[in-house]
Short mmCIF file of C-alpha atoms in Angstrom, two decimals:
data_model
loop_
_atom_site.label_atom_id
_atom_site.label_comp_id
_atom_site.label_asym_id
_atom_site.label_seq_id
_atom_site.Cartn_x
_atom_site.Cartn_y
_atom_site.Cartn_z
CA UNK A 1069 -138.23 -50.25 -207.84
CA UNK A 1070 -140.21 -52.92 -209.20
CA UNK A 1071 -138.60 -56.02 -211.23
CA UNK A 1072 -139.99 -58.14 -213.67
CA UNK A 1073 -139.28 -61.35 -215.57
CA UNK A 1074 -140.78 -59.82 -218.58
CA UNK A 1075 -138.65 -56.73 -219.87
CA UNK A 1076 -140.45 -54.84 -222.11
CA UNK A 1077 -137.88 -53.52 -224.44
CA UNK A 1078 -139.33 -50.78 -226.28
CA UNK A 1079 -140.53 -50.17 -229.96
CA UNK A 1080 -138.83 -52.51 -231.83
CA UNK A 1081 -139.59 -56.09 -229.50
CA UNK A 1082 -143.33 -54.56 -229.27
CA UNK A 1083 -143.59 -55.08 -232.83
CA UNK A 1084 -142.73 -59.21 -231.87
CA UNK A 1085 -144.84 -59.39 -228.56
CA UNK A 1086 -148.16 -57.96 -230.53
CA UNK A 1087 -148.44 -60.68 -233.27
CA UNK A 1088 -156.47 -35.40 -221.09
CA UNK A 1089 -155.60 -34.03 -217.68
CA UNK A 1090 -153.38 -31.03 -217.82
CA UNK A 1091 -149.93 -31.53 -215.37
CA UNK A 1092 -147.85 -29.09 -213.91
CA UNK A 1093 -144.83 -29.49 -215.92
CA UNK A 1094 -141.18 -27.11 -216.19
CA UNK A 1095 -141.79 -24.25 -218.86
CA UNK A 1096 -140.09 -24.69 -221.95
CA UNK A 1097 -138.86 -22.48 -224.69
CA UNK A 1098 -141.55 -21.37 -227.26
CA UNK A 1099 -139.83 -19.91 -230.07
CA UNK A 1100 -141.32 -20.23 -233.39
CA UNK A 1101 -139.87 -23.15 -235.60
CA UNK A 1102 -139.89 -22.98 -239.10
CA UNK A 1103 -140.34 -25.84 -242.06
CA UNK A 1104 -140.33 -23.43 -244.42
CA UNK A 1105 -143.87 -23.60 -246.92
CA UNK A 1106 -146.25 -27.06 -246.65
CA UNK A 1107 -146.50 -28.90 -249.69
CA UNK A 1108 -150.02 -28.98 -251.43
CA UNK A 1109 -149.32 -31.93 -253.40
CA UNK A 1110 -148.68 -34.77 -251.45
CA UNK A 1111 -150.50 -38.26 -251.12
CA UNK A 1112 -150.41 -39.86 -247.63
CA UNK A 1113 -150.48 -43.67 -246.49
CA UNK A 1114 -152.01 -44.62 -243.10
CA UNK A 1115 -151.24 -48.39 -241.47
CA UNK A 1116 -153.13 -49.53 -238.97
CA UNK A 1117 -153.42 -52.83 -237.11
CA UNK A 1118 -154.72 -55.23 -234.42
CA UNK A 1119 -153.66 -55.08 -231.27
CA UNK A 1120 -153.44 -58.98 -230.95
CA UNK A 1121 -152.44 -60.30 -234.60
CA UNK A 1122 -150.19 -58.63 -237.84
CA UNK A 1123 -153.71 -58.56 -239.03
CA UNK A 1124 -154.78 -55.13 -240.53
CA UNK A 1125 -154.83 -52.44 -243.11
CA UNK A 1126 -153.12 -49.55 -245.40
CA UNK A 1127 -155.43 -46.96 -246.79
CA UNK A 1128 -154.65 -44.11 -249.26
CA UNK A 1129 -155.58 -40.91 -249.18
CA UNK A 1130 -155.52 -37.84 -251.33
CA UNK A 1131 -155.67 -35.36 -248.89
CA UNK A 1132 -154.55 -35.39 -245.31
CA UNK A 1133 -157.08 -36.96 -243.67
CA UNK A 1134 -159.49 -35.75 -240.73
CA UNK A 1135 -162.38 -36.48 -238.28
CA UNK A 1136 -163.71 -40.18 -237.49
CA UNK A 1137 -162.56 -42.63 -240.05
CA UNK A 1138 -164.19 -45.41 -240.72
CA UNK A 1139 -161.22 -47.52 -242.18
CA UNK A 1140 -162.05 -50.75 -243.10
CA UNK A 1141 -165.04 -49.51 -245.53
CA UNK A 1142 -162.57 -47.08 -246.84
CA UNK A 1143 -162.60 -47.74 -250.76
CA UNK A 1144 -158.69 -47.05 -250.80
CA UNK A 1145 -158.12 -49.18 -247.85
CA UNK A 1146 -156.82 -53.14 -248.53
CA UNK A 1147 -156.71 -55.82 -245.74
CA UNK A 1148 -153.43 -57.63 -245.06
CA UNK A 1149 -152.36 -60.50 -242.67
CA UNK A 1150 -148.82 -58.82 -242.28
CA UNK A 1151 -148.82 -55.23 -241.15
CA UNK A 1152 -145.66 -54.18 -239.64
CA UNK A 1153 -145.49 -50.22 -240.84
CA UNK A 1154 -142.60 -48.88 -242.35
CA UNK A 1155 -140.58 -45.67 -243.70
CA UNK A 1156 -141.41 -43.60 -246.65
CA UNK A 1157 -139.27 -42.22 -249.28
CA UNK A 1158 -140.63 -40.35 -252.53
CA UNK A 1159 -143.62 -42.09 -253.47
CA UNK A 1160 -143.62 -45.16 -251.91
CA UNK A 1161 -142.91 -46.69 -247.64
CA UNK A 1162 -141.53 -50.21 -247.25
CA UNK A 1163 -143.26 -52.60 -244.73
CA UNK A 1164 -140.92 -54.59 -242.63
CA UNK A 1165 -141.99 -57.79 -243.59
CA UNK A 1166 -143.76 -59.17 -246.63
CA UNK A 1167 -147.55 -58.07 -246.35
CA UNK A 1168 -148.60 -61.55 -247.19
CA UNK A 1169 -146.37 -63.10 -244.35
CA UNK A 1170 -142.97 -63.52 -244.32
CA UNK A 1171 -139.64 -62.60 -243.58
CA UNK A 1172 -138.38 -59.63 -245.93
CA UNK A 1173 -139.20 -55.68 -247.08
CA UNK A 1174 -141.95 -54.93 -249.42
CA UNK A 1175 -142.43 -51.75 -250.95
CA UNK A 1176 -145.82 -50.40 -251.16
CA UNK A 1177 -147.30 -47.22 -253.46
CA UNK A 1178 -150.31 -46.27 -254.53
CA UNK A 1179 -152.14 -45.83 -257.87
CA UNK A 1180 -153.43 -43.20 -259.65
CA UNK A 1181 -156.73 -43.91 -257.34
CA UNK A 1182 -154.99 -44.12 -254.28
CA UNK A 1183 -155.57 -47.60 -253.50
CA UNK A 1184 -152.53 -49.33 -251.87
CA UNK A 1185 -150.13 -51.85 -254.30
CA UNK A 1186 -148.19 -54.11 -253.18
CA UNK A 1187 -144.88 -53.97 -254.54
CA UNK A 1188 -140.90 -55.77 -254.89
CA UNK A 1189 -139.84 -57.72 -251.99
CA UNK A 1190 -136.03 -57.86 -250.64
CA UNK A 1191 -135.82 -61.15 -249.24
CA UNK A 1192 -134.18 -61.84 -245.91
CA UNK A 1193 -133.59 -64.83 -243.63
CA UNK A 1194 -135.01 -63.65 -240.51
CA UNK A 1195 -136.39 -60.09 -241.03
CA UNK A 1196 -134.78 -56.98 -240.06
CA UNK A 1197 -136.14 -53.89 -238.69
CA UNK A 1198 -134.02 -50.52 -240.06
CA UNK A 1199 -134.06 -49.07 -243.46
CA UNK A 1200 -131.99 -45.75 -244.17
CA UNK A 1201 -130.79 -43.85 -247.21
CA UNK A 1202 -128.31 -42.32 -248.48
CA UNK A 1203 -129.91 -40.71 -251.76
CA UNK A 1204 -132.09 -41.90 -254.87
CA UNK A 1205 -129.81 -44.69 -255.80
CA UNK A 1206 -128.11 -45.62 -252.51
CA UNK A 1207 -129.83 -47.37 -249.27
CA UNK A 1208 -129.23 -49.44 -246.31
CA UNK A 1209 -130.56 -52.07 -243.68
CA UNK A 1210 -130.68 -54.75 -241.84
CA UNK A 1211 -130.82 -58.77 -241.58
CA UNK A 1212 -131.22 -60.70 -238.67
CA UNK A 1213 -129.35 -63.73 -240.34
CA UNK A 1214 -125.78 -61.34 -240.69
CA UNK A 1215 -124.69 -58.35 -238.43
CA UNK A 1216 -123.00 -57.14 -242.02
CA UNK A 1217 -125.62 -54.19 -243.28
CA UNK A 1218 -126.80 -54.67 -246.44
CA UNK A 1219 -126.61 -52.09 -249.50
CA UNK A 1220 -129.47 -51.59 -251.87
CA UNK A 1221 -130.70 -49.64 -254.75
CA UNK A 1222 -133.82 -47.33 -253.57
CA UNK A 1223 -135.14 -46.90 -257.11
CA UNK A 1224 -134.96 -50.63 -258.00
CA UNK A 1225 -135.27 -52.19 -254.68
CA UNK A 1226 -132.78 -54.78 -255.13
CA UNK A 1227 -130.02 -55.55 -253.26
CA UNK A 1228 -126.18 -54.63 -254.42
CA UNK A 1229 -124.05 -55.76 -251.64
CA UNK A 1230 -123.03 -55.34 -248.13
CA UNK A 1231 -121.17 -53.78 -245.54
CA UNK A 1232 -118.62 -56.19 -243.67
CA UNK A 1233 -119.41 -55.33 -239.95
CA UNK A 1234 -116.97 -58.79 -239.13
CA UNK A 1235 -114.78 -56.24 -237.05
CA UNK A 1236 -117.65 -54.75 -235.13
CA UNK A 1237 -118.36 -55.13 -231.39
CA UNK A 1238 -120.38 -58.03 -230.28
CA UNK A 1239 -121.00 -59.59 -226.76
CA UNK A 1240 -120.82 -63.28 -228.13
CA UNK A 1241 -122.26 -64.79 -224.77
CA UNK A 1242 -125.80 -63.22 -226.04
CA UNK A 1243 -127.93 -65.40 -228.24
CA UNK A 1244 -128.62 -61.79 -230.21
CA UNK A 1245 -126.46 -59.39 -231.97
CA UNK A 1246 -128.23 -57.33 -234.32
CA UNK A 1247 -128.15 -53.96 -235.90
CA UNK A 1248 -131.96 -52.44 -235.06
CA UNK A 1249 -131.77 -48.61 -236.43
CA UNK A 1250 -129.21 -47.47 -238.79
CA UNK A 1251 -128.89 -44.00 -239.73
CA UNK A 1252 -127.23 -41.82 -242.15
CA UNK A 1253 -125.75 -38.56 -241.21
CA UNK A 1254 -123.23 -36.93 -244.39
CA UNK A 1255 -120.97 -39.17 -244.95
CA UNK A 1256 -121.75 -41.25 -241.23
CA UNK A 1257 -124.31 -44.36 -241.04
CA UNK A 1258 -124.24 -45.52 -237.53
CA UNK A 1259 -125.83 -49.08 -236.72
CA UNK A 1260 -127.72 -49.26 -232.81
CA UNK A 1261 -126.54 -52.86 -231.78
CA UNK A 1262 -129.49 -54.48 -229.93
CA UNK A 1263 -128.30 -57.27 -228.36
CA UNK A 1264 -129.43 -59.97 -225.76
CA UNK A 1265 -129.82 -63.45 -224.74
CA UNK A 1266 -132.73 -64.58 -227.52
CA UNK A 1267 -134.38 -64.19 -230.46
CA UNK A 1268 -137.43 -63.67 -230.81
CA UNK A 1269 -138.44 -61.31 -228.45
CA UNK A 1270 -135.13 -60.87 -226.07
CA UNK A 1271 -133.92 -58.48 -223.39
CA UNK A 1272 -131.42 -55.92 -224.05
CA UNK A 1273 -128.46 -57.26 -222.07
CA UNK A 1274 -124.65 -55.08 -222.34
CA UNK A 1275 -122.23 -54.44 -219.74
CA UNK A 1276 -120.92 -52.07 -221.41
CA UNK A 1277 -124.36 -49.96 -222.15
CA UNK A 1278 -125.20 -48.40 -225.61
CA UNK A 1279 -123.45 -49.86 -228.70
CA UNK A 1280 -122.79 -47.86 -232.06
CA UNK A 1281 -121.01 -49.07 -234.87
CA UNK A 1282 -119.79 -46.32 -237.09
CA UNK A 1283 -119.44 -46.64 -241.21
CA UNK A 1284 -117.95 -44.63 -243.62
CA UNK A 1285 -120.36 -44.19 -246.53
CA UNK A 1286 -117.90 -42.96 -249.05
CA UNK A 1287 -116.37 -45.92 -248.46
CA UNK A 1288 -118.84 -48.57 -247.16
CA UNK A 1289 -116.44 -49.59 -244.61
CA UNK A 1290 -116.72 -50.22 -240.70
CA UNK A 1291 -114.92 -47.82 -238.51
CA UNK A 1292 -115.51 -48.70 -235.09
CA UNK A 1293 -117.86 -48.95 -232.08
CA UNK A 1294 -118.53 -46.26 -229.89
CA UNK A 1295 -120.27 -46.97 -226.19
CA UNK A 1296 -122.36 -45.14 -224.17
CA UNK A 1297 -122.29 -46.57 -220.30
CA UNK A 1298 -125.32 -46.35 -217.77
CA UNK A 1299 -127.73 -46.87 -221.20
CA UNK A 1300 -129.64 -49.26 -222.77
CA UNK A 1301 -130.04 -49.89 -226.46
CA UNK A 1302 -129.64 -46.12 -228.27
CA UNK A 1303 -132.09 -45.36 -230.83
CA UNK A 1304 -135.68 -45.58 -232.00
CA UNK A 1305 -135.86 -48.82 -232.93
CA UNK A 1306 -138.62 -51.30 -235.50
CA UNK A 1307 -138.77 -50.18 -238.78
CA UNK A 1308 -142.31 -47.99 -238.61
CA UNK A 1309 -140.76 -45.27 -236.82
CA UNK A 1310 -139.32 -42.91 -239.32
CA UNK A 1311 -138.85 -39.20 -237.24
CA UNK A 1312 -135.95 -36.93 -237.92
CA UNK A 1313 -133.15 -37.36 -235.00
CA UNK A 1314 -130.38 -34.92 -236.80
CA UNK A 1315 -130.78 -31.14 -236.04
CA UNK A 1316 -129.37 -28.35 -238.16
CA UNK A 1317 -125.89 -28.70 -237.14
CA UNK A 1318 -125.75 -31.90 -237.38
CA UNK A 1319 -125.83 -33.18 -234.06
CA UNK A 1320 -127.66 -36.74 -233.94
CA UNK A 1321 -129.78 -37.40 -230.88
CA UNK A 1322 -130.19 -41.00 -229.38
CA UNK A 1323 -133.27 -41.53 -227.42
CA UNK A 1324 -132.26 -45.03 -225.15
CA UNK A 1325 -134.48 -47.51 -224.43
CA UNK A 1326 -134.59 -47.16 -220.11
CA UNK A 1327 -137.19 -49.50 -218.94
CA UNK A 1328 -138.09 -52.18 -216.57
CA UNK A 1329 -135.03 -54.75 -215.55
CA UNK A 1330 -134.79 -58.23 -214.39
CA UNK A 1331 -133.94 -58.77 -211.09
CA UNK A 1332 -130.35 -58.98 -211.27
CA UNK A 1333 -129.63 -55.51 -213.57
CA UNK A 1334 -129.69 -52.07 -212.04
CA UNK A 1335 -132.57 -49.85 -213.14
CA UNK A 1336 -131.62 -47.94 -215.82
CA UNK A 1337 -133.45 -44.75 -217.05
CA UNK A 1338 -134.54 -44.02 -220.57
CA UNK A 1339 -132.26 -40.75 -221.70
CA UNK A 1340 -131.61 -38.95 -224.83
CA UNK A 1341 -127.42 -38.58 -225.37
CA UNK A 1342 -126.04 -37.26 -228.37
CA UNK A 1343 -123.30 -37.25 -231.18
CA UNK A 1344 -122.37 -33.56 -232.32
CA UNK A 1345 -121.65 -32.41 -235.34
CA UNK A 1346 -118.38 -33.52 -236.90
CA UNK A 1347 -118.04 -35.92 -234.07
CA UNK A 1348 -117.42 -40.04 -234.56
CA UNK A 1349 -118.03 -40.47 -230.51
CA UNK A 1350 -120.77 -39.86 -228.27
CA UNK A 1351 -121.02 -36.18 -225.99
CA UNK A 1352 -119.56 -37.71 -222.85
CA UNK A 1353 -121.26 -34.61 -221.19
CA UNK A 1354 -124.83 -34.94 -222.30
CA UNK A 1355 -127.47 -36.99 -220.83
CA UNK A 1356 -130.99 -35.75 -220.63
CA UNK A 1357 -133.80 -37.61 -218.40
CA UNK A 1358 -137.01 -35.58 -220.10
CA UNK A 1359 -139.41 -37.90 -217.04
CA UNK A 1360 -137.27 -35.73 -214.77
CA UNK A 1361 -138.30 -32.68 -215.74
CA UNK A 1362 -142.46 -33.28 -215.28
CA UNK A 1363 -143.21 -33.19 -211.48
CA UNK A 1364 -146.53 -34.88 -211.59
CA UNK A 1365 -144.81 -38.21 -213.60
CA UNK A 1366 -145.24 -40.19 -210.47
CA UNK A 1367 -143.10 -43.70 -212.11
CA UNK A 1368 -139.87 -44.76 -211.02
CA UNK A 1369 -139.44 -46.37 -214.15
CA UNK A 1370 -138.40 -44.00 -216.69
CA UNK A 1371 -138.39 -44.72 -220.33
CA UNK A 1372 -138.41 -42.93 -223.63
CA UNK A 1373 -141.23 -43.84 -226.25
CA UNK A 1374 -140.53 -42.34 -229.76
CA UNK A 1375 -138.44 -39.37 -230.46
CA UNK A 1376 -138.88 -36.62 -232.86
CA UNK A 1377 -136.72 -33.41 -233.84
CA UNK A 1378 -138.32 -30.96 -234.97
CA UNK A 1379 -136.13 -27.95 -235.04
CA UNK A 1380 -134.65 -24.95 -233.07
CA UNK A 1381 -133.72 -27.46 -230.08
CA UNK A 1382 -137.14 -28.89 -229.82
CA UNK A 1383 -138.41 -32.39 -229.83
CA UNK A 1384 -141.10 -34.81 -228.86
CA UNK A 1385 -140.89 -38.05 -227.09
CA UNK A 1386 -143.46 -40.27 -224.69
CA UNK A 1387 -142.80 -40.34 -220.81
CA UNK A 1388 -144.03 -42.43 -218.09
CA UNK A 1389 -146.57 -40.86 -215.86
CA UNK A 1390 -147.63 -43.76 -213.51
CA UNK A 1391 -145.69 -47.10 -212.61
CA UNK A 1392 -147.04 -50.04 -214.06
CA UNK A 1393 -148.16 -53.24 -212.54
CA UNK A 1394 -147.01 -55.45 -214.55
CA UNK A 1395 -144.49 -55.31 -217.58
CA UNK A 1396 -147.51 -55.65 -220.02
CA UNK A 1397 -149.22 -52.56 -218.69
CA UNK A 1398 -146.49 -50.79 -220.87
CA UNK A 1399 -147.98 -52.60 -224.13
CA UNK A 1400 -151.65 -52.53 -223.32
CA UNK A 1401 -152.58 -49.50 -220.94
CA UNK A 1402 -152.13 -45.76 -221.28
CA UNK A 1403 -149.55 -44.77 -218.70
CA UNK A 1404 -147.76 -42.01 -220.94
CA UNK A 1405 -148.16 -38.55 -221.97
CA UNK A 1406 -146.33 -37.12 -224.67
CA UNK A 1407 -143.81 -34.41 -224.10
CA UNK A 1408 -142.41 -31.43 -225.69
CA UNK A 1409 -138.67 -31.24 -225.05
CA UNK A 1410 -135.84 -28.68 -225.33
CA UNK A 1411 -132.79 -30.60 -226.09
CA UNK A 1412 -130.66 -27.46 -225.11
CA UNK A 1413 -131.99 -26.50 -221.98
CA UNK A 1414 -132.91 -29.98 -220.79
CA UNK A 1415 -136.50 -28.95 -220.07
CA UNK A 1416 -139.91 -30.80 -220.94
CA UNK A 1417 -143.67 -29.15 -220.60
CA UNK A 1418 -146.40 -32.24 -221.47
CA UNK A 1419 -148.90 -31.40 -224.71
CA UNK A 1420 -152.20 -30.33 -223.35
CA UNK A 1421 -155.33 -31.82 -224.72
CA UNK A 1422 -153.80 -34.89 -225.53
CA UNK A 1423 -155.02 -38.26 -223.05
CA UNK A 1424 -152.40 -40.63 -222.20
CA UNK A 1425 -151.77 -43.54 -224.62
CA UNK A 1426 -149.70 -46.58 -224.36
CA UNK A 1427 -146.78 -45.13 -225.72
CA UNK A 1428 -144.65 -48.19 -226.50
CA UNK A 1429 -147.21 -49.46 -228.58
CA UNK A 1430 -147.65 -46.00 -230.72
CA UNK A 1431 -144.90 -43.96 -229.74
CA UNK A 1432 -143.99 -42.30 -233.24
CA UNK A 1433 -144.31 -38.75 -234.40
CA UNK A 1434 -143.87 -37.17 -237.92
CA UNK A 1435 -143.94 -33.53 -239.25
CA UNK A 1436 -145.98 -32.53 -241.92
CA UNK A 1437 -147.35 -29.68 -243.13
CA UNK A 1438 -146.01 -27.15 -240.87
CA UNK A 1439 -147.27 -29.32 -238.04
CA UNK A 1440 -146.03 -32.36 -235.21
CA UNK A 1441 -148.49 -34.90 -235.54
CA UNK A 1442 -148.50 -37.35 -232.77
CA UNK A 1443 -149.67 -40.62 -232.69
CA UNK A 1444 -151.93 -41.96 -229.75
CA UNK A 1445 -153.23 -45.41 -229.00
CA UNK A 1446 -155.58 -45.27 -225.92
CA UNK A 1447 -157.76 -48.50 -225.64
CA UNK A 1448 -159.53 -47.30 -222.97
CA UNK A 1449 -161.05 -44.46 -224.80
CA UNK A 1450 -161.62 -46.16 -227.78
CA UNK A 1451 -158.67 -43.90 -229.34
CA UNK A 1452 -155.85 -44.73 -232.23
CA UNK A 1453 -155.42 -41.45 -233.76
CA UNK A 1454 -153.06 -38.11 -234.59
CA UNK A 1455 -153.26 -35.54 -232.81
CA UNK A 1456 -151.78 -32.11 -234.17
CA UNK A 1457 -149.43 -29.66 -232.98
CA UNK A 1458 -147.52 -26.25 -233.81
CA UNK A 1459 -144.39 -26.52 -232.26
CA UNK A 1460 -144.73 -22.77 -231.17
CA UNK A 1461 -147.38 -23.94 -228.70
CA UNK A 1462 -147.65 -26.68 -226.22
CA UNK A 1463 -151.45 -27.69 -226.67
CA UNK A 1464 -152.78 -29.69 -229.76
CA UNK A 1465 -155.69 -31.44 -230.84
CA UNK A 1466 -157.64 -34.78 -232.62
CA UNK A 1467 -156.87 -34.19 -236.64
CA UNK A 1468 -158.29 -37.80 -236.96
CA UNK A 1469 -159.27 -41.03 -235.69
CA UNK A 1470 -159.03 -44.74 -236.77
CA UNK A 1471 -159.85 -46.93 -234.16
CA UNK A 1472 -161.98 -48.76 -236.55
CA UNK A 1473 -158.84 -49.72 -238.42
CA UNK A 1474 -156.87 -51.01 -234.87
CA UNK A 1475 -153.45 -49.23 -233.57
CA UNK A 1476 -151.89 -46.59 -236.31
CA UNK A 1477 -148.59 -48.44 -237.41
CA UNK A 1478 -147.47 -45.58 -239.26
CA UNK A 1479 -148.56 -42.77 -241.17
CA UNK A 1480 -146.57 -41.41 -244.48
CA UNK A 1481 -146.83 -38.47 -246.31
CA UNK A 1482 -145.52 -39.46 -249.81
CA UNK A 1483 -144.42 -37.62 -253.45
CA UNK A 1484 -147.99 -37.42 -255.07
CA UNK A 1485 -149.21 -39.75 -257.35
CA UNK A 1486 -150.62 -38.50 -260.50
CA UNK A 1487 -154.12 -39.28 -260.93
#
């Protein structure tokens, strides 16, 4: 096992250090999913960026978009210094900072033309990276200046109070403490601690593994922490990925982070665990390694880049398929291969037709329109684009690329806007 001095801690610190073969694979179930009928009226928002700056771009579009796109001479496409990507909800997404620079959420729609406005800012110290909600007038995330989570109004976008997390588990020895995915389930929000020795970027450092605070919601009062040992930091961290992780039970999956180590940890590999339905605590049974289950990944690393549910048991997530060199091989070169997953069986079959793309740089996918679209950055082919899936089958293809525009930051499918 290789160690580095540079850890390269998934989603969330990428979005700080960036200021197709076919493979034998273990068959996997391919029962039909349904998402009941596509929607015909829906706008969609695509961010893309530079791979070196915040630099880069948000175009609208009416339709969902296809072939080569040329996004910079767009006409619904706008240029910012501050793209960070974001989650959607009805008609609008909120970017993680403040598109002109800036620590804070901005909310961003667009017009009756499609063009991109920016909108209200909620101001914070030193950013945050998780929004979640709870319905139209109730939503929640975080602040790097307080571990408390902070309460606001999704139609308004303003800020109504706070949670007081003062109770919750901390390792005070590390420099960090900070809540880095929330998410609601019924009457559940549970906040992934990231924690480590600095700020900005730092290392995910716990003796004690994954850290989940649990909050009542009817209440918006802390609970308690549950832990998860032999893990790193549980979630899908930085703000731009927005993918279901609840099935229809109930049961909310935790991809952790796995990943390279510093010389003195013990490697630990990235794993989905789970909390079922009903349950406060994590399954102390369940622990699925989906780079285990494809026999030509040749990496001893093993880490998890982006995780989606999509339904019936099945998900999607990034695996490693050759050991880097060097810890930023896992930000700037296509080592991974996305993977369809059966979270009941524990068995994973890789997407045919799709290359390999640097997966902790673009490891999100969403599902629209009766579809998995996944997201691939490959610099080497000149590719930043979605690539589109049933989830009946375990081969998909290009819907569209934007390399023109830089690496796809997120892409939204939004409550149309009337023209």
């Amino acid at each position: 096992m290789m160690n580095f001095r540079i850890l390269c801690i998934g989603i969330s610190t990428l979005g700080l250090l960036l200021s197709c073969a076919t493979d034998d694979a273990i068959p996997i179930s391919d029962d039909r999913v349904s998402f009941g009928e596509p929607s015909e009226t829906k706008d969609y928002m695509l961010f893309t960026r530079s791979g070196s700056s915040p630099n880069g771009f948000i175009t609208g579009f009416d339709t969902f978009p296809s072939g080569e796109l040329d996004i910079p001479n767009i006409e619904t496409t706008l240029a910012f210094p501050a793209i960070s990507g974001g989650v959607a909800f009805r008609n609008y997404v909120v970017n993680q900072q403040k598109l002109f620079g800036g620590a804070g959420y901005q909310r961003v729609t667009l017009n009756e033309n499609k063009i991109p406005v920016a909108g209200s800012i909620i101001e914070t110290f030193r950013g945050g990276s998780s929004v979640a909600f709870l319905n139209d007038s109730i939503g929640y995330y975080s602040d790097f200046n307080t571990l408390n989570i902070q309460i606001f109004n999704p139609s308004t976008f303003k800020r109504t109070g706070e949670i007081d997390m003062s109770q919750a588990f901390i390792i005070p020895e590390n420099a960090s403490n900070q809540y880095s995915d929330i998410i609601v389930r019924g009457n559940r929000l549970f906040s992934c601690l990231y924690t480590g020795l600095g700020f900005p970027p730092f290392a995910y450092r716990s003796d004690v593994g994954s850290i989940v605070g649990v909050v009542d919601t009817d209440s918006n009062t802390y609970i308690k922490d549950i832990f998860k040992e032999d893990s790193k930091y549980p979630g899908q961290p930085f703000l731009r990925y927005s993918s279901n992780v609840i099935d229809e039970d109930g049961t909310l999956y935790l991809a952790t982070q796995g990943g390279l180590t510093f010389d003195s940890d013990t490697p630990t590999p990235g794993k989905i665990v789970k909390i079922p339905s009903g349950s406060d605590d994590f399954d102390p049974e369940y622990e699925f390694v989906p780079q285990d289950q494809v026999s030509t990944s040749t990496a001893i690393t093993k880490i998890n880049a982006g995780f989606l549910y999509v339904g019936n048991g099945i998900g999607y997530t990034n695996i490693l398929m050759e050991e880097p060199v060097s810890g930023s091989d896992l930000v700037n070169r296509p080592l991974m291969r996305w993977a369809k997953i059966d979270l009941i069986n524990q068995t994973a079959v890789l997407v045919e037709r799709v290359p390999r793309n640097v997966g902790l740089t673009s490891g999100m996918a969403y599902n629209y329109r009766d579809k998995v679209q996944l997201v691939v950055y490959n610099p080497e082919e000149n590719i930043s684009a979605i690539y589109e899936t049933d989830p009946s089958s375990t081969t998909a293809e290009m819907v569209f690329n934007a390399a023109s525009g830089g690496i796809i930051y997120g892409f939204y499918e939004l409550e149309e806007t009337e023209k």
